[in-house]
């Protein structure tokens, strides 16, 4: 048996898995992404997370056949570098992540884009196992997208899949990207939190921030949104409904262009809210679908929260 490692490097947490050659998870681990310092501090935390996952699997990290990393920012697997990972501390420039991890842990390190490796994992092992084309929608802090067309990842010129910046309303809400009317400006967790804070300051009643304080958090996590929805919190419900309408319009527009067989909804919000909300998104897509009598299969990401790390481990076998 030859085990492999996979790391999903996110803006809020780092997740690592050790999988066997059938991609079964032998051990996993997670820790918060450092908020301060620079790329080396992030790389140190990543190495620790892999050590913990290997320990949980009863293995030494040095015995792994390789380690794959799904990273935000501009990823160059050939050079082993990650550049402009702007949601990570002090990571505006280029950093040799592959060498850093490889010298800390031993095995070779392969790099890929975080959203694309999660999409590839759903294509190879998850919800789209029997499809030849897939659109992965990762609904979390922002809204990321990944594509597999005719069995191959589609990266465009390197920046494909930015489904969060599909325009769902011209001249609409301000997006964190600096433009207006993007799907993410309505559906991204970060944008929803900004809107919720403004409305709360303007007097709208909501339990969102009470739940946040009670749980000792400083941000509205997916879990907090889910709890507020359960309590039928009016503001949370209306913002989530607005997000679902934006996702319906944006995802349906992408389907009209690409006619993919399968759409997978993942990400922190997607996985947490799960199947009932995937059904709501599917219903919100219907009025916008050109071929509404032939919609794509749509489901929640089968690999759940570990999909990114499992997908990263698949990079080890890529030629
Ligand atoms: Zn945008």
XYZ file of C-alpha atoms in Angstrom, residues 139 168-169 173 183-187 191-192 194-196 199 235-248:
29
model
C -20.382 28.394 -1.802
C -26.409 38.708 -11.919
C -27.403 42.385 -11.725
C -24.310 45.378 -5.131
C -23.171 36.721 -7.820
C -20.689 36.682 -4.907
C -21.835 40.172 -3.827
C -25.189 38.548 -2.931
C -24.230 34.973 -2.080
C -20.722 39.880 1.518
C -23.755 38.529 3.405
C -21.372 42.950 5.637
C -25.020 43.347 4.579
C -26.259 41.762 7.827
C -29.016 46.140 8.362
C -32.933 38.755 8.532
C -30.908 35.564 8.093
C -33.745 33.937 6.152
C -34.171 36.897 3.808
C -30.404 37.187 3.136
C -30.097 33.461 2.463
C -33.115 33.583 0.147
C -31.468 36.474 -1.699
C -28.253 34.415 -1.949
C -30.203 31.429 -3.321
C -31.849 33.639 -5.985
C -28.420 34.988 -7.038
C -26.963 31.463 -7.151
C -29.948 30.323 -9.213
